Coordinates of C-alpha atoms in Angstrom, one line a residue:
M2 CA -54.5 38.9 -7.7
R3 CA -55.9 41.2 -5.0
R4 CA -58.7 43.5 -4.1
A5 CA -58.1 46.5 -1.9
L6 CA -60.3 46.8 1.3
C7 CA -62.3 50.0 1.7
P8 CA -61.9 51.9 5.0
V9 CA -65.0 50.3 6.5
E10 CA -63.8 46.8 5.7
T11 CA -60.4 47.6 7.1
L12 CA -61.9 48.2 10.5
Y13 CA -62.9 44.5 10.7
V14 CA -59.3 43.4 10.2
G15 CA -58.2 44.5 13.6
Q16 CA -61.3 43.2 15.4
R17 CA -60.5 39.6 14.4
S18 CA -64.2 38.7 14.5
R19 CA -66.0 36.0 12.6
A20 CA -69.3 34.4 11.9
V21 CA -69.6 30.8 13.1
L22 CA -72.4 28.9 11.5
S23 CA -73.1 25.3 12.6
C24 CA -75.4 22.5 11.7
T25 CA -76.0 19.4 13.8
L26 CA -77.0 16.5 11.6
R27 CA -78.4 13.1 11.9
G28 CA -78.3 10.4 9.2
R29 CA -76.2 9.4 6.2
L30 CA -73.6 12.0 5.0
D31 CA -71.3 11.7 2.0
T32 CA -68.1 13.3 3.1
G33 CA -66.7 13.4 -0.5
A34 CA -69.8 15.3 -1.7
L35 CA -69.6 17.8 1.1
S36 CA -65.9 18.4 0.4
A37 CA -66.7 19.0 -3.3
A38 CA -69.6 21.4 -2.3
F39 CA -67.2 23.4 -0.1
D40 CA -64.7 23.6 -2.9
A41 CA -67.5 24.8 -5.2
V42 CA -68.6 27.7 -2.9
T43 CA -65.0 28.8 -2.3
G44 CA -64.5 28.7 -6.0
A45 CA -67.6 30.9 -6.6
H46 CA -66.6 33.4 -3.9
P47 CA -62.9 34.5 -4.1
S48 CA -63.1 36.3 -0.8
L49 CA -63.4 32.9 1.0
R50 CA -60.2 31.7 -0.6
S51 CA -58.2 34.8 0.2
R52 CA -56.0 36.1 2.9
I53 CA -55.5 39.7 4.3
G54 CA -52.2 41.4 3.5
R55 CA -50.6 44.7 3.0
D56 CA -51.1 46.5 -0.3
G57 CA -48.9 49.6 -0.4
E58 CA -50.2 51.9 2.3
G59 CA -53.4 50.0 2.7
V60 CA -54.8 46.5 3.1
A61 CA -56.1 44.1 0.5
L62 CA -57.5 40.6 0.0
H63 CA -54.9 38.5 -1.7
L64 CA -56.0 35.4 -3.6
L65 CA -54.5 32.1 -2.3
D66 CA -53.1 29.6 -4.7
E67 CA -54.5 26.1 -5.0
V68 CA -52.2 24.6 -2.3
E69 CA -53.2 27.3 0.2
R70 CA -56.9 27.5 -0.4
P71 CA -59.2 26.2 2.4
R72 CA -60.5 22.6 2.2
L73 CA -63.0 20.7 4.3
D74 CA -61.4 19.4 7.4
T75 CA -63.0 16.0 8.5
R76 CA -62.4 14.1 11.6
T77 CA -64.1 11.6 13.9
G78 CA -64.7 12.4 17.6
P79 CA -67.3 13.6 20.1
V80 CA -69.8 15.8 18.3
E81 CA -70.9 17.4 21.6
D82 CA -67.5 19.2 22.1
A83 CA -66.8 20.2 18.6
H84 CA -68.8 23.5 18.6
S85 CA -66.9 24.9 21.6
A86 CA -63.6 23.8 20.1
E87 CA -64.3 25.7 16.8
L88 CA -65.4 28.8 18.7
N89 CA -62.0 28.8 20.4
T90 CA -60.0 28.1 17.3
P91 CA -59.3 31.4 15.5
L92 CA -58.8 31.8 11.8
S93 CA -55.0 31.9 11.3
V94 CA -53.5 35.3 10.8
G95 CA -52.4 35.5 7.2
G96 CA -54.4 32.4 6.3
P97 CA -57.7 31.7 4.6
L98 CA -60.7 33.8 5.6
S99 CA -62.9 30.8 5.8
R100 CA -62.8 27.3 7.5
A101 CA -65.1 24.3 7.2
V102 CA -65.0 21.5 9.7
L103 CA -67.0 18.3 9.8
V104 CA -66.9 16.2 13.0
S105 CA -68.6 12.8 12.8
A106 CA -69.4 10.5 15.7
P107 CA -67.6 7.1 15.6
E108 CA -71.0 5.4 14.8
G109 CA -71.2 7.6 11.7
D110 CA -74.9 8.7 12.1
R111 CA -74.3 12.0 14.0
H112 CA -72.3 14.9 12.7
L113 CA -71.5 18.6 13.3
F114 CA -70.6 20.9 10.5
V115 CA -69.1 24.2 11.4
L116 CA -68.4 27.1 8.9
S117 CA -66.3 30.0 10.1
V118 CA -65.9 33.2 8.0
D119 CA -64.0 36.4 8.8
H120 CA -66.3 39.4 9.3
T121 CA -64.1 41.3 7.0
V122 CA -65.8 39.5 4.1
V123 CA -69.2 38.4 5.6
D124 CA -72.1 39.5 7.7
G125 CA -74.9 37.6 9.3
H126 CA -77.2 37.6 6.2
S127 CA -74.5 36.6 3.8
G128 CA -73.2 33.9 6.2
I129 CA -76.6 32.3 6.4
A130 CA -77.0 32.5 2.6
L131 CA -73.5 31.0 2.1
H132 CA -74.3 28.1 4.5
N133 CA -77.5 27.3 2.7
E134 CA -75.8 27.5 -0.7
L135 CA -73.2 25.0 0.4
W136 CA -75.9 22.5 1.4
D137 CA -77.8 23.2 -1.8
R138 CA -74.7 22.2 -3.7
Y139 CA -74.3 19.2 -1.5
R140 CA -77.8 18.1 -2.2
A141 CA -77.4 18.5 -5.9
L142 CA -74.3 16.4 -5.9
V143 CA -75.9 13.6 -3.8
E144 CA -79.1 13.6 -5.8
G145 CA -77.3 13.9 -9.2
G146 CA -79.1 17.1 -10.2
P147 CA -77.8 20.4 -11.6
G148 CA -75.1 22.3 -9.8
Q149 CA -72.4 19.6 -9.9
Q150 CA -70.0 21.5 -12.0
R151 CA -67.1 23.1 -10.1
P152 CA -66.7 26.9 -10.8
R153 CA -63.6 27.9 -12.6
T154 CA -61.0 29.3 -10.3
T155 CA -58.5 30.3 -12.9
G156 CA -58.2 33.8 -14.4
D157 CA -59.2 37.0 -12.8
P158 CA -61.8 36.5 -10.0
E159 CA -64.9 38.6 -9.8
W160 CA -64.4 40.5 -6.6
P161 CA -67.5 41.9 -4.8
V162 CA -67.7 45.7 -4.7
P163 CA -67.5 47.2 -1.2
V164 CA -70.9 48.4 0.1
S165 CA -69.4 51.7 1.2
R166 CA -68.8 52.5 -2.5
L167 CA -72.5 51.7 -3.4
L168 CA -74.0 54.3 -1.1
P169 CA -76.1 57.0 -2.6
P170 CA -74.3 60.4 -3.2
G171 CA -73.7 62.3 0.0
D172 CA -72.7 65.8 1.0
E173 CA -69.3 66.0 2.9
A174 CA -70.5 68.9 5.0
A175 CA -73.7 67.1 6.0
T176 CA -71.7 64.0 7.0
A177 CA -69.3 66.1 9.1
A178 CA -72.3 67.7 10.8
Y179 CA -73.8 64.3 11.4
L180 CA -70.6 63.0 13.0
E181 CA -70.3 66.1 15.2
R182 CA -73.9 65.6 16.4
R183 CA -73.4 61.9 17.1
A184 CA -70.2 62.6 19.0
E185 CA -71.9 65.3 21.1
E186 CA -74.8 62.9 21.9
A187 CA -72.4 60.3 23.1
R188 CA -70.7 62.9 25.4
R189 CA -74.0 64.1 26.8
H190 CA -75.5 60.7 27.3
P191 CA -72.7 58.3 28.3
V192 CA -74.1 54.8 28.7
E193 CA -73.5 52.4 31.6
L194 CA -72.1 48.9 30.9
V195 CA -72.7 45.7 32.7
P196 CA -69.7 45.0 35.1
Y197 CA -67.8 41.7 34.8
D198 CA -68.5 39.3 37.7
V199 CA -65.2 37.4 37.3
T200 CA -62.9 38.8 40.0
D201 CA -59.8 36.9 39.1
P202 CA -59.4 36.8 35.3
S203 CA -56.1 35.0 35.6
G204 CA -57.6 31.9 37.3
G205 CA -57.8 29.0 34.8
E206 CA -57.8 29.0 31.0
A207 CA -60.2 31.5 29.6
R208 CA -62.5 30.4 26.8
I209 CA -65.2 31.7 24.5
E210 CA -68.5 30.0 25.5
V211 CA -72.1 30.6 24.4
C212 CA -75.4 30.4 26.3
S213 CA -78.5 29.9 24.3
L214 CA -82.2 30.8 24.7
N215 CA -84.4 28.8 22.4
L216 CA -88.1 29.1 21.7
D217 CA -90.0 26.4 19.9
E218 CA -92.4 27.2 17.1
E219 CA -95.4 27.6 19.3
R220 CA -93.7 30.1 21.7
T221 CA -92.1 31.9 18.8
G222 CA -95.5 32.3 17.2
R223 CA -97.0 33.7 20.4
L224 CA -94.1 36.2 20.7
R225 CA -94.7 37.4 17.1
R226 CA -98.4 37.8 17.7
A227 CA -97.7 39.7 21.0
A228 CA -95.4 42.0 19.1
R229 CA -98.1 42.7 16.4
A230 CA -100.7 43.2 19.1
V231 CA -98.8 46.1 20.7
G232 CA -97.5 47.5 17.4
V233 CA -93.8 46.7 17.6
S234 CA -91.3 44.4 16.0
V235 CA -89.9 41.2 17.6
H236 CA -86.6 43.0 17.5
A237 CA -87.9 45.8 19.7
L238 CA -89.4 43.2 22.2
V239 CA -86.1 41.4 22.4
A240 CA -84.1 44.7 22.8
A241 CA -86.5 45.8 25.6
A242 CA -86.1 42.4 27.3
L243 CA -82.3 42.7 27.1
L244 CA -82.3 46.3 28.4
T245 CA -84.5 45.5 31.4
T246 CA -82.4 42.5 32.2
A247 CA -79.2 44.5 32.0
R248 CA -80.8 47.2 34.3
R249 CA -81.4 44.5 37.0
H250 CA -77.6 43.8 37.0
L251 CA -76.9 47.4 37.9
P252 CA -77.3 48.8 41.4
G253 CA -79.8 51.3 42.7
D254 CA -83.5 52.1 42.0
E255 CA -83.1 55.2 39.9
P256 CA -83.2 55.3 36.1
R257 CA -79.9 54.7 34.4
T258 CA -78.8 55.6 30.8
L259 CA -78.5 52.4 28.9
G260 CA -77.6 52.0 25.2
C261 CA -78.9 49.5 22.6
L262 CA -76.9 48.9 19.4
S263 CA -78.9 47.4 16.6
P264 CA -77.1 46.4 13.4
I265 CA -79.0 47.5 10.3
D266 CA -79.0 45.6 7.0
L267 CA -78.0 47.8 4.1
R268 CA -78.4 45.3 1.3
S269 CA -82.1 45.9 0.8
R270 CA -81.7 49.7 1.1
L271 CA -79.2 50.1 -1.8
S272 CA -80.2 50.6 -5.5
P273 CA -80.0 48.0 -6.9
P274 CA -80.2 45.8 -3.8
V275 CA -77.2 43.7 -3.0
P276 CA -78.0 40.0 -2.9
A277 CA -77.3 38.1 0.3
L278 CA -74.8 35.8 -1.4
V279 CA -72.4 38.7 -2.2
M280 CA -69.6 38.2 0.3
V281 CA -69.2 41.7 1.9
P282 CA -70.1 43.1 5.3
A283 CA -73.2 45.1 4.5
V284 CA -74.4 46.3 7.8
T285 CA -74.4 49.6 9.6
T286 CA -75.6 50.3 13.1
H287 CA -78.2 52.3 15.1
L288 CA -77.3 53.3 18.6
Q289 CA -80.0 54.7 20.9
T290 CA -79.8 55.6 24.6
L291 CA -82.7 55.1 26.9
R292 CA -83.4 55.9 30.6
V293 CA -84.3 52.5 32.2
A294 CA -85.3 51.9 35.8
P295 CA -86.0 48.6 37.5
D296 CA -89.7 49.3 37.2
T297 CA -89.7 50.6 33.6
D298 CA -92.7 49.2 31.6
P299 CA -91.0 46.9 29.1
V300 CA -93.8 47.3 26.6
E301 CA -93.4 51.1 26.6
L302 CA -89.6 50.5 26.3
A303 CA -90.2 48.3 23.3
R304 CA -92.4 51.0 21.7
T305 CA -89.6 53.5 22.1
V306 CA -87.0 51.2 20.6
H307 CA -89.3 50.3 17.7
A308 CA -90.2 54.0 16.9
R309 CA -86.6 55.1 17.0
V310 CA -85.3 52.4 14.8
G311 CA -88.2 53.0 12.4
E312 CA -87.4 56.7 12.2
F313 CA -83.7 56.0 11.7
V314 CA -84.1 53.7 8.8
K315 CA -86.6 56.0 7.0
G316 CA -84.0 58.7 6.7
D317 CA -80.4 58.9 5.6
G318 CA -79.1 57.7 9.0
P319 CA -78.0 54.2 7.8
Y320 CA -75.9 55.7 5.1
Q321 CA -74.4 58.4 7.3
E322 CA -73.5 55.8 9.9
M323 CA -71.7 53.8 7.2
R324 CA -69.8 57.0 6.1
I325 CA -68.6 57.8 9.6
T326 CA -67.6 54.2 10.5
P327 CA -63.9 55.0 9.8
E328 CA -64.1 57.5 12.7
I329 CA -65.0 54.8 15.3
P330 CA -61.3 53.9 16.3
S331 CA -60.7 57.5 17.4
N332 CA -64.2 57.8 19.0
P333 CA -65.4 54.4 20.2
T334 CA -68.3 55.9 22.1
L335 CA -70.1 56.2 18.7
Q336 CA -70.9 52.5 19.0
L337 CA -70.6 51.9 22.8
A338 CA -73.8 50.2 24.1
T339 CA -75.0 48.3 27.1
V340 CA -76.5 45.6 24.9
I341 CA -75.8 44.7 21.3
A342 CA -79.0 43.1 19.7
T343 CA -78.4 41.7 16.3
N344 CA -81.5 40.2 14.5
M345 CA -81.3 38.2 11.2
G346 CA -85.1 37.9 11.2
T347 CA -86.8 34.6 10.0
V348 CA -84.5 32.7 7.7
P349 CA -84.7 29.2 6.1
G350 CA -82.5 26.4 7.3
P351 CA -80.5 24.2 4.9
R352 CA -82.4 21.9 2.5
L353 CA -81.0 18.5 2.8
P354 CA -81.3 15.3 0.8
E355 CA -83.4 12.4 1.9
G356 CA -81.8 10.4 4.8
L357 CA -80.1 13.5 6.3
Q358 CA -81.8 15.7 8.9
A359 CA -80.7 19.0 10.5
V360 CA -81.3 18.7 14.2
D361 CA -80.0 22.2 15.0
V362 CA -78.8 25.2 13.1
R363 CA -76.9 28.1 14.8
L364 CA -75.2 31.4 14.1
V365 CA -72.8 32.7 16.7
P366 CA -70.5 35.7 16.4
A367 CA -67.0 35.2 17.9
R368 CA -63.9 37.3 18.2
E369 CA -60.3 36.9 19.3
H370 CA -59.7 40.0 21.5
Y371 CA -61.4 40.4 24.9
F372 CA -60.3 42.8 27.6
P373 CA -61.0 41.5 31.1
A374 CA -59.0 44.5 32.6
A375 CA -61.7 46.8 31.3
G376 CA -64.0 45.6 34.1
R377 CA -67.2 45.9 32.0
S378 CA -68.5 45.6 28.4
P379 CA -71.6 45.4 26.3
V380 CA -73.6 42.1 26.4
M381 CA -73.9 40.6 23.0
A382 CA -77.1 38.8 21.9
C383 CA -77.3 37.3 18.4
V384 CA -81.0 36.8 17.4
V385 CA -82.1 34.6 14.5
S386 CA -85.2 32.5 13.7
F387 CA -84.3 29.4 11.7
E388 CA -87.4 27.7 10.3
G389 CA -89.7 29.7 12.6
R390 CA -87.9 28.9 15.9
L391 CA -86.3 31.9 17.6
A392 CA -82.9 31.6 19.2
I393 CA -80.8 34.1 21.1
E394 CA -77.2 33.3 21.4
F395 CA -75.1 34.9 24.2
P396 CA -71.4 34.5 23.4
Y397 CA -69.0 35.5 26.2
F398 CA -65.5 35.2 27.5
T399 CA -65.0 33.3 30.7
A400 CA -62.4 35.7 32.0
C401 CA -65.1 38.4 31.9
F402 CA -68.4 36.8 32.7
S403 CA -69.0 33.6 34.5
P404 CA -71.2 30.8 33.1
G405 CA -73.6 31.4 36.0
F406 CA -73.9 35.1 35.3
V407 CA -74.7 34.6 31.6
R408 CA -77.2 31.8 32.4
A409 CA -78.9 34.2 34.8
F410 CA -78.9 37.0 32.1
R411 CA -80.4 34.5 29.6
D412 CA -83.1 33.4 32.0
G413 CA -83.9 37.0 32.8
T414 CA -84.3 37.8 29.1
G415 CA -86.4 34.7 28.6
A416 CA -88.7 35.6 31.6
A417 CA -89.1 39.1 30.2
L418 CA -90.2 37.7 26.8
A419 CA -92.5 35.3 28.4
A420 CA -94.1 38.1 30.4
F421 CA -94.7 40.0 27.1
T422 CA -96.7 37.1 25.7
D423 CA -98.5 36.3 28.9
R424 CA -99.8 39.9 29.3
T425 CA -101.0 40.1 25.7
P426 CA -104.3 38.3 24.9
E427 CA -104.3 36.0 22.0
P428 CA -106.5 37.2 19.1
S429 CA -109.8 35.5 18.8
P430 CA -110.1 33.1 15.9
A431 CA -111.9 34.3 12.9
P432 CA -115.6 33.3 12.7
T433 CA -116.4 30.4 10.4
G434 CA -119.6 29.4 8.6

């Protein structure tokens, strides 16, 4: 049993990228119930218990048999090191497209759960929804409520339809003209990339690491209110902070052309909307180039970013970008940016049974191919607000950027966001009585 990949999904196969969701836990955890919950979600979503293989001239998802399907991997060890270990453990080529690992401290009261899913079958929104569904099933099993039955995994699975086949009707000539215009814009406005600071990529074992910027609820709330006060989204503020920080890592005082790539959720823009729990990559992208100098006003930069993204999503740009995605391998400048600013918005964390507490929830993108010899690349920032606390994750490869460089980039971004809130007066409380 198989399901052919559409051209857009096929692009993810070569990228070898994945969504890594993790949850640090404290308290009592029933390993057997968590294993059963993972079996239930992989039973409900055939893409998670599939592998990628050839299908004639194309590529397809091939359903794994019961012996090969992924199971929860449990072990005892240092919880603190487990996240980095999972980031640096790729999904096996030709193996399952999902992996779940639970690492518990020897004392048994601290745990780290990590769920890795290939981006060929998931995006940020569906990854978060999947993670929450797994813990919903776990809670139901522990509390003895509904949801204990394991889904049937025999017979023909219900494969999700590729999003590229759900787009509204398009005109081929209009799409060709859109592609030509986008390619011409990329030629006329080439963007500058942040140069790597590691001078000897061969020195030591290179690893994927991640540097985090975390705001508590109070600072997140202040940032949201500052965004509303100046008429922009939090995404635009974060993008402006990333761009101004990137500009400080380039020489000279003159304006430079920088690019900001923003993934755009298509699920809510289709008719009917595609639920978050449908395991397909359902994002397109918006690339904009901006002239940024060291003294560029970040609020005006945020206004420009906000206006351009808003104009883009109001038209047919998101659909056209999805239609031209297969052209990216032959023209990578269509998505070449100085910074990549994803934003999942405000999302709920997992709902857990009594006696188990989520200390930290994270979403980090990871991939297997990095190119230190290129000398420069975009800076990735994954933005998500779990339970009202904003976090920006900066994943990087140590043969390209050093830990000190990424910490400085994180701190610069944090300082820029703090400056936004400090310069924007808090609204006066509403009168009472």
